[in-house]
Amino acid sequence: FSSLHPRCSAYEVVGQTCDQQGDNDGANEDSDCFSCTAEATNAGAPCAGAGGAPDETLCDSQCYDDASGMPVVPQTLCGRQSDCAAGQTCRGRCDGTVTCRKINQGPPLPLSRGGTAVCNITTFFSDVVGTSDIVTGETSKSYQLRTKVHLSSQVSLPCPVCGGVCAGGARDGLLCQGTCDVSGAPCRFDSDCTAPGDTTCTSDSPVDCPPSAFGQLGVCDLSLTCSSGVNQGEACRVEGESEFGTVSSDCPPDPESNLTGDGIEIGFAPVVSGLVSHPPLSPCTWPGFGNFGCPCPSGSSASARATKPNLCDPACDAAGPNFGLGCATNGASGSFTVCVGGTEAGQACDEDTDCSGGGTCSGNPLHCTAGGADRLQAPCSVDADCDTSPGSGDGVCSDACPGGRCVPLCVERGVCVGGPDDGLICAANADCASGGVCGNFDPEDGACTAGRDYSCNGPGLTWINCDEADAGTLRGCEWGADGVPGTDDDVAGAGTCRGGPKHCYLVDAFGVHGKAEGCSTLNGKGDPTNYNNVTAFCVPPTESAQINSSAGLGGPGRLRQRGVNISNFSSIPLPGRPGNTRSHGKDLASIADD
């Protein structure tokens, strides 16, 4: 399809990356492209010295006759001008102005969870190869990406944004929108103001940018300039919308905040217009988590590192008021119930059968159930750990899940719709400021909510067709020979409808994990012009335990790309419109779950 690998801006060797042209140290750097100029006898040879600086001694300069402009014969090498005779010039040097060009796959991706915020920059590290049917829209393509993860100091603004931040006032430097001059509707551009009488999007935004306590006024800076980072104050082009503002490749984060070197390697094999899914859950391989299932097993082609359910929050599965409450999750990553006794003592579990050798799944963690408001659900050892103040005696340290166990439960993912927090991640309406509600984060999959899945537990294939009202009743769960639920050959009363904690990775009614589907005319979900491609893959962990915990790495990821094929020449006609096509699209979702 296209040539997108990192390549030198000059002296390019076709098909080679910068690193392959340079020192082959695994990093594509500008110094890989430093080359001897054409006047040297070893023209094009690498000439980066220690520390990545140009090293002139690595280039074989030679004397040129000033009159003819040709090299002196016989060949005379020179290290300086004094090595050449009168009427000659020493030419040939190490060109350190050449750069390694990398092409971004879309704008920066801001992420924030659990008090950790990162800004991700993804670049192509290989060419895009594959096939595309310009009539049906069927597509299959493969390529390599690298994602650099930059740690951000601002939880509410992980990446620099292109305009739309408060200047002054109580929310100085935070996200904002302007207001339409007549209707007062939120806006970013004049074109957003379509109500009767509206003509202009103004920077006057008293809701988003209120005055400070000392009376300092705030306005919403809508100018298309980078809010921070290495290009702070410079002009930018909006390339994407996110829950953390408008982002642009013109506004990269500070490279000094990069925690992943040349980036996390991600291989797409392939991105298709059909159905993709992760492999079935396998036992997690991280020590202490072998009793749980993970969707990216150790030893997979994408990552051979240990896996654990690190994006799932430990929560109580007991019926009643404790159901869904986090277990020791206040100020910590939380604690699971563990085996007591037996050969698996201390390992996380969710049922007694997990604990071999006579052990029981009964080691619930302790957390504060009374005392200081800021200590509720905080891990504790004694009542005094939960006191409002030393010596107050009002703290209670007790079982985090009486009558049940602390197991991995999904945390609801939503996005605020309306109000000052519009576009920010939320779990419930209470997380959104006045005027906003917590809506669905992903219209395709639905929000992953803390709670229970109700399904039949019969043998063989099961059919998720029951709900809380059916709990305990027998249902016809096993499919018959035709493989279709609800027909006459189903086995009546094959299983009991029962509820269990929701999985952290969504599973459809057919037991497929991480399912996603693209579109082409063959599956009736698309057309050749408007494409939708998907892929599922495993993302390896970074070197930062803090980021791995917050982002769910290593773990499964899914990419969804939508775009438009545009006719650009007339050699291959398409039905209804002449010409071949090129594609132009933007990533709409790139997520890592576990």
Coordinates of C-alpha atoms in Angstrom, one line a residue:
F1 CA 0.0 0.0 0.0
S2 CA 2.5 2.6 1.1
S3 CA 6.0 3.3 2.2
L4 CA 5.8 4.5 5.9
H5 CA 8.9 3.1 7.6
P6 CA 11.3 5.5 9.3
R7 CA 13.7 6.7 6.6
C8 CA 16.4 9.3 6.2
S9 CA 15.5 12.6 4.7
A10 CA 18.5 12.3 2.3
Y11 CA 20.8 9.5 1.1
E12 CA 17.9 7.1 1.6
V13 CA 18.6 3.4 0.8
V14 CA 15.3 2.1 -0.6
G15 CA 13.5 -0.2 1.9
Q16 CA 15.9 0.4 4.8
T17 CA 15.0 2.1 8.0
C18 CA 17.2 4.8 9.5
D19 CA 18.6 2.2 12.0
Q20 CA 19.5 -0.2 9.2
Q21 CA 21.4 2.6 7.5
G22 CA 23.1 3.5 10.7
D23 CA 24.3 1.6 13.7
N24 CA 21.6 -1.1 14.0
D25 CA 21.2 -0.5 17.7
G26 CA 17.4 -0.9 17.6
A27 CA 16.6 2.8 17.7
N28 CA 15.8 5.0 14.7
E29 CA 17.7 8.2 15.4
D30 CA 18.8 11.3 13.4
S31 CA 22.4 10.2 13.9
D32 CA 21.7 7.0 11.9
C33 CA 21.3 9.3 8.9
F34 CA 24.6 11.2 9.2
S35 CA 26.4 10.4 5.9
C36 CA 29.5 11.4 4.0
T37 CA 28.7 13.8 1.2
A38 CA 29.0 12.9 -2.5
E39 CA 32.5 14.6 -2.7
A40 CA 34.0 12.0 -0.4
T41 CA 35.4 8.8 -1.8
N42 CA 33.2 6.9 0.6
A43 CA 30.1 8.9 -0.2
G44 CA 27.0 7.8 1.7
A45 CA 28.9 6.0 4.5
P46 CA 27.6 6.5 8.1
C47 CA 29.6 9.1 9.9
A48 CA 28.0 9.5 13.4
G49 CA 30.6 9.5 16.1
A50 CA 30.4 8.9 19.9
G51 CA 27.4 10.5 21.4
G52 CA 25.7 10.8 18.0
A53 CA 27.7 13.9 16.9
P54 CA 29.0 14.1 13.3
D55 CA 32.6 12.8 13.0
E56 CA 34.5 14.2 10.0
T57 CA 37.3 11.7 10.4
L58 CA 34.9 8.9 9.2
C59 CA 34.7 10.6 5.7
D60 CA 37.5 10.2 3.1
S61 CA 37.7 13.8 1.9
Q62 CA 39.7 14.4 -1.3
C63 CA 41.4 17.3 -3.1
Y64 CA 39.5 18.8 -6.0
D65 CA 41.1 20.9 -8.8
D66 CA 39.6 24.4 -8.6
A67 CA 39.9 25.0 -12.4
S68 CA 38.1 21.8 -13.6
G69 CA 36.1 21.0 -10.5
M70 CA 37.2 17.4 -10.8
P71 CA 39.0 15.2 -8.2
V72 CA 42.8 15.4 -8.4
V73 CA 44.3 12.4 -10.2
P74 CA 46.0 10.5 -8.8
Q75 CA 43.5 10.6 -5.9
T76 CA 44.7 12.7 -3.0
L77 CA 43.0 12.3 0.3
C78 CA 42.9 15.2 2.7
G79 CA 41.9 15.8 6.3
R80 CA 42.2 19.6 6.0
Q81 CA 42.7 22.3 3.4
S82 CA 46.5 22.4 4.0
D83 CA 46.7 18.8 2.7
C84 CA 45.9 20.0 -0.8
A85 CA 48.2 21.9 -3.2
A86 CA 47.6 25.5 -4.4
G87 CA 44.6 25.7 -6.7
Q88 CA 43.0 22.7 -5.0
T89 CA 40.2 22.5 -2.4
C90 CA 39.6 19.7 0.2
R91 CA 36.0 18.6 -0.3
G92 CA 33.8 15.9 1.3
R93 CA 32.4 16.1 4.8
C94 CA 30.0 14.4 7.3
D95 CA 26.5 15.9 6.7
G96 CA 24.8 16.1 10.1
T97 CA 21.8 18.0 8.9
V98 CA 20.0 14.8 7.7
T99 CA 17.1 13.7 9.9
C100 CA 15.3 10.4 10.5
R101 CA 11.7 11.0 9.3
K102 CA 9.0 9.1 11.2
I103 CA 5.3 9.2 10.2
N104 CA 2.8 9.4 13.0
Q105 CA -0.3 7.2 12.9
G106 CA -2.7 9.9 13.8
P107 CA -2.4 12.6 16.5
P108 CA -1.2 12.0 20.1
L109 CA -3.5 9.8 22.2
P110 CA -4.1 11.1 25.8
L111 CA -5.0 8.6 28.5
S112 CA -5.7 9.1 32.2
R113 CA -6.7 6.6 34.9
G114 CA -6.1 6.0 38.6
G115 CA -4.2 9.2 39.0
T116 CA -1.7 8.4 36.2
A117 CA -1.8 10.3 32.9
V118 CA 0.1 9.5 29.8
C119 CA 0.4 10.9 26.3
N120 CA 1.1 8.3 23.6
I121 CA 2.7 9.0 20.2
T122 CA 2.4 6.2 17.7
T123 CA 4.6 6.0 14.6
F124 CA 4.9 3.6 11.7
F125 CA 7.9 1.3 11.8
S126 CA 7.3 -0.6 8.6
D127 CA 5.6 -0.2 5.3
V128 CA 1.9 -1.1 5.0
V129 CA 1.4 -4.2 2.9
G130 CA -1.7 -6.2 2.1
T131 CA -4.6 -6.4 -0.3
S132 CA -7.7 -4.3 -0.8
D133 CA -10.7 -5.2 -3.1
I134 CA -11.9 -1.8 -4.4
V135 CA -15.3 -3.3 -5.5
T136 CA -16.3 -5.2 -2.3
G137 CA -14.4 -3.1 0.3
E138 CA -12.6 -6.3 1.6
T139 CA -9.3 -5.3 3.2
S140 CA -6.4 -7.1 4.8
K141 CA -3.2 -5.3 5.7
S142 CA -0.3 -5.7 8.0
Y143 CA 2.3 -3.3 9.5
Q144 CA 4.4 -2.5 12.5
L145 CA 3.9 0.4 14.9
R146 CA 5.8 1.7 17.9
T147 CA 4.1 3.7 20.6
K148 CA 6.1 6.0 22.9
V149 CA 4.5 6.5 26.3
H150 CA 5.1 9.9 27.9
L151 CA 4.3 10.4 31.5
S152 CA 2.2 13.6 32.1
S153 CA 2.1 15.7 35.3
Q154 CA -1.5 16.8 34.5
V155 CA -4.1 14.2 35.1
S156 CA -6.8 16.3 33.4
L157 CA -4.6 17.2 30.5
P158 CA -2.4 14.3 29.5
C159 CA -1.3 15.7 26.1
P160 CA -0.7 19.3 24.9
V161 CA -3.9 20.5 23.1
C162 CA -4.4 22.6 20.1
G163 CA -6.4 25.5 21.5
G164 CA -9.3 25.4 24.0
V165 CA -7.7 26.1 27.4
C166 CA -8.5 28.7 30.0
A167 CA -6.1 31.7 30.2
G168 CA -6.3 33.0 33.8
G169 CA -9.0 32.6 36.3
A170 CA -9.8 29.7 38.6
R171 CA -9.2 27.1 35.9
D172 CA -6.1 28.5 34.3
G173 CA -4.6 26.0 31.9
L174 CA -7.5 23.6 32.0
L175 CA -9.8 22.6 29.1
C176 CA -12.6 24.9 28.0
Q177 CA -15.0 25.7 25.2
G178 CA -16.1 29.1 23.9
T179 CA -19.7 30.3 23.7
C180 CA -21.8 31.3 20.7
D181 CA -22.5 35.0 20.8
V182 CA -26.3 34.8 20.9
S183 CA -27.4 31.4 22.0
G184 CA -24.6 30.9 24.5
A185 CA -24.1 27.3 23.2
P186 CA -20.6 25.8 23.7
C187 CA -18.4 26.0 20.6
R188 CA -14.8 25.8 19.4
F189 CA -15.2 27.4 15.9
D190 CA -17.6 29.9 14.4
S191 CA -19.0 27.0 12.3
D192 CA -20.3 25.4 15.5
C193 CA -22.7 28.3 16.1
T194 CA -25.8 27.5 14.0
A195 CA -28.7 28.6 16.2
P196 CA -30.8 31.6 15.0
G197 CA -28.8 34.8 15.4
D198 CA -25.5 33.1 16.1
T199 CA -22.5 34.4 14.1
T200 CA -19.4 34.0 16.2
C201 CA -17.8 31.6 18.8
T202 CA -16.4 34.0 21.5
S203 CA -13.7 33.4 24.1
D204 CA -16.0 34.6 26.8
S205 CA -16.7 31.4 28.7
P206 CA -17.8 32.2 32.3
V207 CA -18.8 28.6 33.1
D208 CA -15.6 26.9 31.9
C209 CA -13.3 29.8 32.9
P210 CA -14.7 31.5 36.0
P211 CA -12.7 34.2 37.9
S212 CA -10.3 33.2 40.6
A213 CA -10.9 33.8 44.3
F214 CA -8.8 36.9 44.0
G215 CA -10.9 38.3 41.1
Q216 CA -8.5 37.4 38.2
L217 CA -10.6 37.0 35.1
G218 CA -10.4 34.0 32.8
V219 CA -11.1 33.6 29.1
C220 CA -11.1 30.5 26.9
D221 CA -8.1 30.7 24.5
L222 CA -9.5 29.4 21.3
S223 CA -6.5 30.3 19.1
L224 CA -5.0 27.3 17.3
T225 CA -1.7 27.2 19.2
C226 CA -0.1 24.4 21.3
S227 CA -1.0 24.7 25.0
S228 CA 2.3 23.2 26.3
G229 CA 5.1 20.8 25.3
V230 CA 8.1 21.5 23.1
N231 CA 6.0 23.6 20.6
Q232 CA 4.1 25.6 23.3
G233 CA 2.6 28.8 21.7
E234 CA 3.3 27.7 18.1
A235 CA 0.6 27.3 15.5
C236 CA -1.2 23.9 15.1
R237 CA -3.8 22.1 13.1
V238 CA -6.6 20.2 14.9
E239 CA -6.3 16.5 13.9
G240 CA -8.5 14.8 16.5
E241 CA -11.0 15.2 19.3
S242 CA -10.6 13.4 22.6
E243 CA -12.1 13.4 26.0
F244 CA -9.0 15.5 27.0
G245 CA -9.3 18.2 24.3
T246 CA -8.4 18.7 20.6
V247 CA -5.0 17.0 19.8
S248 CA -2.5 17.5 17.0
S249 CA 0.8 16.1 15.8
D250 CA 2.0 19.7 15.8
C251 CA 1.8 19.6 19.6
P252 CA 3.9 16.7 20.8
P253 CA 4.7 16.2 24.5
D254 CA 8.2 16.9 25.9
P255 CA 10.5 14.0 24.7
E256 CA 12.2 14.0 28.1
S257 CA 9.0 12.5 29.5
N258 CA 9.2 9.4 27.3
L259 CA 9.4 6.2 29.4
T260 CA 9.6 3.7 26.5
G261 CA 12.7 4.4 24.5
D262 CA 12.0 3.8 20.9
G263 CA 8.5 2.8 21.8
I264 CA 6.4 -0.3 22.6
E265 CA 6.4 -2.6 19.5
I266 CA 2.9 -3.4 18.2
G267 CA 2.4 -5.7 15.2
F268 CA -0.9 -5.7 13.4
A269 CA -1.3 -9.1 11.6
P270 CA -3.6 -8.2 10.0
V271 CA -6.1 -5.3 10.0
V272 CA -9.2 -6.6 8.3
S273 CA -12.7 -5.7 7.2
G274 CA -14.1 -8.9 8.7
L275 CA -14.3 -10.5 12.2
V276 CA -11.4 -10.5 14.7
S277 CA -11.2 -11.7 18.2
H278 CA -8.6 -12.5 20.9
P279 CA -7.8 -16.1 21.7
P280 CA -9.9 -17.6 24.5
L281 CA -9.0 -16.8 28.1
S282 CA -6.0 -18.8 29.4
P283 CA -4.7 -19.0 33.0
C284 CA -2.8 -15.8 33.9
T285 CA 0.9 -16.4 34.3
W286 CA 1.8 -13.6 36.8
P287 CA 2.8 -15.2 40.2
G288 CA -0.2 -15.3 42.4
F289 CA -2.8 -14.9 39.6
G290 CA -2.8 -18.4 38.0
N291 CA -6.4 -19.0 39.1
F292 CA -7.7 -16.2 36.8
G293 CA -8.1 -16.1 33.1
C294 CA -6.2 -13.6 30.8
P295 CA -7.0 -12.9 27.2
C296 CA -3.3 -12.5 26.2
P297 CA -1.6 -15.7 27.3
S298 CA 2.1 -15.8 28.0
G299 CA 4.0 -17.2 25.0
S300 CA 1.7 -15.6 22.4
S301 CA 3.4 -14.2 19.3
A302 CA 3.0 -10.6 20.4
S303 CA 4.3 -10.9 23.9
A304 CA 5.8 -13.7 26.0
R305 CA 5.6 -11.8 29.3
A306 CA 3.6 -12.7 32.4
T307 CA 0.0 -11.7 32.4
K308 CA -2.4 -10.7 35.2
P309 CA -5.9 -9.1 35.5
N310 CA -4.3 -5.7 36.3
L311 CA -7.0 -3.4 35.0
C312 CA -9.7 -5.1 37.0
D313 CA -10.4 -3.5 40.4
P314 CA -10.9 -5.9 43.3
A315 CA -14.6 -5.6 44.5
C316 CA -17.0 -7.5 46.7
D317 CA -19.2 -10.1 44.9
A318 CA -21.6 -10.7 47.9
A319 CA -25.2 -9.9 47.5
G320 CA -26.4 -6.9 49.4
P321 CA -25.0 -3.4 50.1
N322 CA -21.4 -4.5 49.7
F323 CA -21.8 -5.8 46.2
G324 CA -19.5 -4.0 43.8
L325 CA -17.7 -2.0 46.5
G326 CA -13.9 -1.8 46.0
C327 CA -11.8 -3.9 48.3
A328 CA -9.1 -1.8 50.0
T329 CA -9.1 0.4 46.9
N330 CA -8.9 3.8 48.6
G331 CA -5.3 5.0 48.0
A332 CA -4.1 1.6 46.8
S333 CA -4.6 -0.7 43.8
G334 CA -6.8 -2.9 46.0
S335 CA -6.6 -6.5 47.2
F336 CA -8.1 -9.8 46.1
T337 CA -9.3 -12.7 48.3
V338 CA -6.6 -15.3 48.5
C339 CA -6.3 -19.0 49.3
V340 CA -5.9 -19.9 53.0
G341 CA -4.0 -23.2 53.5
G342 CA -3.3 -25.8 50.9
T343 CA -0.7 -25.7 48.2
E344 CA -1.8 -22.4 46.7
A345 CA -1.9 -20.3 49.9
G346 CA -1.7 -16.6 49.2
Q347 CA -2.8 -16.9 45.6
A348 CA -5.7 -14.8 44.4
C349 CA -8.9 -16.8 44.0
D350 CA -12.7 -16.5 43.5
E351 CA -13.8 -20.0 44.5
D352 CA -12.6 -22.9 46.8
T353 CA -11.8 -25.1 43.8
D354 CA -9.0 -22.6 43.0
C355 CA -7.2 -23.6 46.2
S356 CA -5.8 -27.1 45.8
G357 CA -4.3 -29.2 48.6
G358 CA -7.2 -28.6 51.0
G359 CA -7.1 -24.8 51.0
T360 CA -10.1 -22.5 51.0
C361 CA -10.8 -19.2 49.2
S362 CA -11.4 -17.3 52.4
G363 CA -8.6 -14.8 52.9
N364 CA -10.5 -11.6 52.4
P365 CA -8.6 -8.3 52.7
L366 CA -9.3 -5.8 55.5
H367 CA -10.3 -2.2 54.9
C368 CA -11.9 0.7 56.8
T369 CA -15.7 0.5 57.1
A370 CA -16.0 3.4 59.6
G371 CA -13.9 6.3 60.7
G372 CA -12.5 9.2 58.7
A373 CA -14.4 9.8 55.4
D374 CA -11.2 10.0 53.5
R375 CA -10.2 6.5 54.9
L376 CA -13.2 4.5 53.9
Q377 CA -12.2 1.5 51.9
A378 CA -8.6 2.2 52.6
P379 CA -6.4 -0.9 53.5
C380 CA -5.9 -1.3 57.2
S381 CA -4.6 -3.7 59.9
V382 CA -6.2 -2.3 63.1
D383 CA -9.1 0.0 63.9
A384 CA -6.7 2.9 64.7
D385 CA -5.7 2.9 61.0
C386 CA -9.1 4.2 60.2
D387 CA -9.5 6.9 62.8
T388 CA -10.4 10.4 61.8
S389 CA -7.6 11.7 63.9
P390 CA -5.1 10.1 66.3
G391 CA -6.8 8.9 69.5
S392 CA -10.4 9.5 68.2
G393 CA -11.4 5.8 68.4
D394 CA -14.1 6.0 65.7
G395 CA -12.3 3.8 63.2
V396 CA -13.4 0.3 62.3
C397 CA -11.1 -2.1 60.3
S398 CA -13.0 -5.1 59.1
D399 CA -13.7 -7.6 56.3
A400 CA -13.8 -5.9 53.0
C401 CA -16.5 -8.4 51.7
P402 CA -18.5 -10.0 54.5
G403 CA -20.4 -13.0 53.1
G404 CA -18.5 -13.0 49.8
R405 CA -15.1 -12.6 48.2
C406 CA -13.1 -9.8 46.6
V407 CA -12.8 -10.7 42.9
P408 CA -11.9 -8.7 39.7
L409 CA -14.9 -6.7 38.7
C410 CA -15.1 -4.3 35.8
V411 CA -15.3 -0.6 36.5
E412 CA -17.9 1.1 34.4
R413 CA -16.4 3.2 31.6
G414 CA -18.4 6.2 30.4
V415 CA -18.0 9.7 29.2
C416 CA -19.7 12.9 30.5
V417 CA -22.2 14.3 28.1
G418 CA -23.0 18.0 28.7
G419 CA -22.0 20.3 31.5
P420 CA -18.5 21.6 32.3
D421 CA -17.0 18.0 32.3
D422 CA -18.4 17.2 28.9
G423 CA -16.1 14.6 27.3
L424 CA -14.3 13.5 30.5
I425 CA -14.2 9.9 31.6
C426 CA -16.8 8.9 34.3
A427 CA -18.3 5.9 36.1
A428 CA -21.7 7.4 37.2
N429 CA -23.7 10.6 36.8
A430 CA -22.3 11.9 40.0
D431 CA -18.9 12.1 38.4
C432 CA -20.1 14.7 35.9
A433 CA -20.6 18.3 37.0
S434 CA -24.0 20.0 37.1
G435 CA -25.8 19.7 33.7
G436 CA -23.9 16.6 32.6
V437 CA -24.7 12.8 32.6
C438 CA -22.5 9.8 32.3
G439 CA -23.1 8.3 28.9
N440 CA -21.9 5.3 27.0
F441 CA -18.1 5.3 26.3
D442 CA -18.2 2.9 23.4
P443 CA -21.5 2.7 21.4
E444 CA -20.3 -0.6 19.8
D445 CA -19.7 -2.6 22.9
G446 CA -21.6 -0.8 25.7
A447 CA -20.1 0.3 29.0
C448 CA -18.3 -2.3 31.0
T449 CA -20.2 -2.0 34.3
A450 CA -19.5 -3.4 37.7
G451 CA -22.0 -6.1 38.3
R452 CA -23.1 -9.6 37.2
D453 CA -23.5 -11.5 34.0
Y454 CA -26.5 -13.9 34.1
S455 CA -26.0 -17.0 32.0
C456 CA -26.8 -20.7 31.8
N457 CA -24.2 -23.1 33.3
G458 CA -25.2 -26.2 31.4
P459 CA -22.7 -28.5 29.7
G460 CA -21.2 -27.8 26.3
L461 CA -22.1 -24.5 24.5
T462 CA -24.1 -22.1 26.7
W463 CA -26.5 -19.5 25.6
I464 CA -26.5 -16.2 27.6
N465 CA -30.3 -15.7 27.6
C466 CA -31.3 -15.2 31.2
D467 CA -31.3 -12.3 33.6
E468 CA -31.6 -11.6 37.4
A469 CA -35.3 -12.5 37.4
D470 CA -34.5 -16.0 36.2
A471 CA -31.8 -16.7 38.7
G472 CA -31.9 -20.3 39.9
T473 CA -34.3 -21.5 37.2
L474 CA -33.5 -24.2 34.7
R475 CA -33.2 -23.1 31.1
G476 CA -32.6 -24.8 27.8
C477 CA -29.0 -23.7 27.4
E478 CA -27.4 -26.4 25.3
W479 CA -27.8 -25.9 21.6
G480 CA -28.9 -28.8 19.4
A481 CA -27.3 -30.2 16.3
D482 CA -28.3 -27.3 14.2
G483 CA -26.2 -24.9 16.4
V484 CA -29.0 -22.4 16.7
P485 CA -30.5 -21.5 20.1
G486 CA -34.3 -21.6 20.5
T487 CA -35.1 -24.3 18.1
D488 CA -36.8 -27.7 18.7
D489 CA -33.6 -29.7 19.1
D490 CA -32.3 -27.7 22.1
V491 CA -31.9 -29.6 25.4
A492 CA -34.6 -28.5 27.8
G493 CA -33.4 -27.6 31.3
A494 CA -29.8 -28.1 30.4
G495 CA -28.5 -25.6 33.0
T496 CA -29.4 -23.2 35.8
C497 CA -29.5 -19.5 35.2
R498 CA -27.0 -18.0 37.6
G499 CA -25.1 -14.8 38.1
G500 CA -21.4 -14.3 38.3
P501 CA -19.0 -11.3 38.4
K502 CA -18.6 -9.6 35.0
H503 CA -15.5 -10.4 33.1
C504 CA -13.1 -7.5 32.6
Y505 CA -12.9 -8.2 28.9
L506 CA -16.3 -8.2 27.2
V507 CA -17.5 -11.6 26.0
D508 CA -20.3 -11.9 23.5
A509 CA -23.2 -14.5 23.6
F510 CA -21.1 -16.9 21.6
G511 CA -18.2 -16.9 24.0
V512 CA -15.9 -14.8 21.8
H513 CA -13.5 -12.7 23.6
G514 CA -12.6 -9.2 22.5
K515 CA -14.8 -9.5 19.4
A516 CA -14.8 -6.7 16.8
E517 CA -16.0 -6.6 13.2
G518 CA -15.1 -4.3 10.3
C519 CA -17.3 -3.9 7.2
S520 CA -17.4 -4.7 3.5
T521 CA -20.2 -5.4 1.1
L522 CA -19.7 -9.2 1.6
N523 CA -20.8 -9.0 5.3
G524 CA -23.5 -6.4 4.5
K525 CA -22.1 -3.9 6.9
G526 CA -20.3 -1.5 4.6
D527 CA -19.3 -0.4 1.1
P528 CA -16.1 0.2 -0.9
T529 CA -16.1 3.9 -0.3
N530 CA -16.7 4.1 3.5
Y531 CA -14.5 1.5 5.2
N532 CA -14.2 0.2 8.7
N533 CA -11.2 -2.0 9.6
V534 CA -10.5 -3.7 12.9
T535 CA -7.7 -5.7 14.5
A536 CA -7.1 -7.3 17.9
F537 CA -3.7 -7.7 19.3
C538 CA -1.6 -8.0 22.5
V539 CA 0.2 -4.9 23.9
P540 CA 3.4 -5.7 25.8
P541 CA 4.1 -3.9 29.1
T542 CA 6.3 -0.8 29.6
E543 CA 9.2 -0.5 32.0
S544 CA 6.9 1.5 34.3
A545 CA 4.9 -0.5 36.8
Q546 CA 2.7 2.6 37.5
I547 CA 1.8 2.8 33.8
N548 CA 1.3 -0.9 33.4
S549 CA -1.2 -0.9 36.3
S550 CA -3.1 2.1 35.1
A551 CA -3.3 1.2 31.4
G552 CA -3.7 -2.5 31.7
L553 CA -0.3 -3.4 30.1
G554 CA 0.6 -6.0 29.0
G555 CA -2.8 -6.9 27.8
P556 CA -5.2 -7.0 24.8
G557 CA -5.8 -4.1 22.6
R558 CA -8.2 -3.4 19.8
L559 CA -7.9 -0.9 17.0
R560 CA -10.8 0.4 14.9
Q561 CA -10.1 2.5 11.8
R562 CA -12.8 4.3 9.8
G563 CA -12.2 6.4 6.7
V564 CA -13.1 7.2 3.1
N565 CA -11.6 5.8 -0.1
I566 CA -11.2 8.7 -2.5
S567 CA -10.9 8.2 -6.3
N568 CA -7.6 9.7 -7.5
F569 CA -6.9 8.3 -11.0
S570 CA -8.9 6.6 -13.8
S571 CA -7.1 3.4 -14.6
I572 CA -9.5 1.1 -12.7
P573 CA -13.2 2.0 -12.8
L574 CA -15.5 1.4 -9.9
P575 CA -19.2 0.8 -10.1
G576 CA -20.9 4.1 -10.3
R577 CA -17.7 6.2 -10.1
P578 CA -14.5 6.0 -12.3
G579 CA -11.0 5.7 -11.0
N580 CA -8.8 3.9 -8.6
T581 CA -8.8 4.8 -4.9
R582 CA -6.7 6.0 -2.1
S583 CA -7.8 5.8 1.5
H584 CA -7.9 8.6 4.0
G585 CA -8.9 7.8 7.6
K586 CA -8.4 8.3 11.3
D587 CA -8.2 5.9 14.2
L588 CA -11.4 6.1 16.2
A589 CA -10.4 3.7 19.0
S590 CA -7.2 2.2 20.3
I591 CA -7.7 0.7 23.7
A592 CA -6.0 -1.7 26.0
D593 CA -8.2 -3.8 28.4
D594 CA -7.5 -6.7 30.7

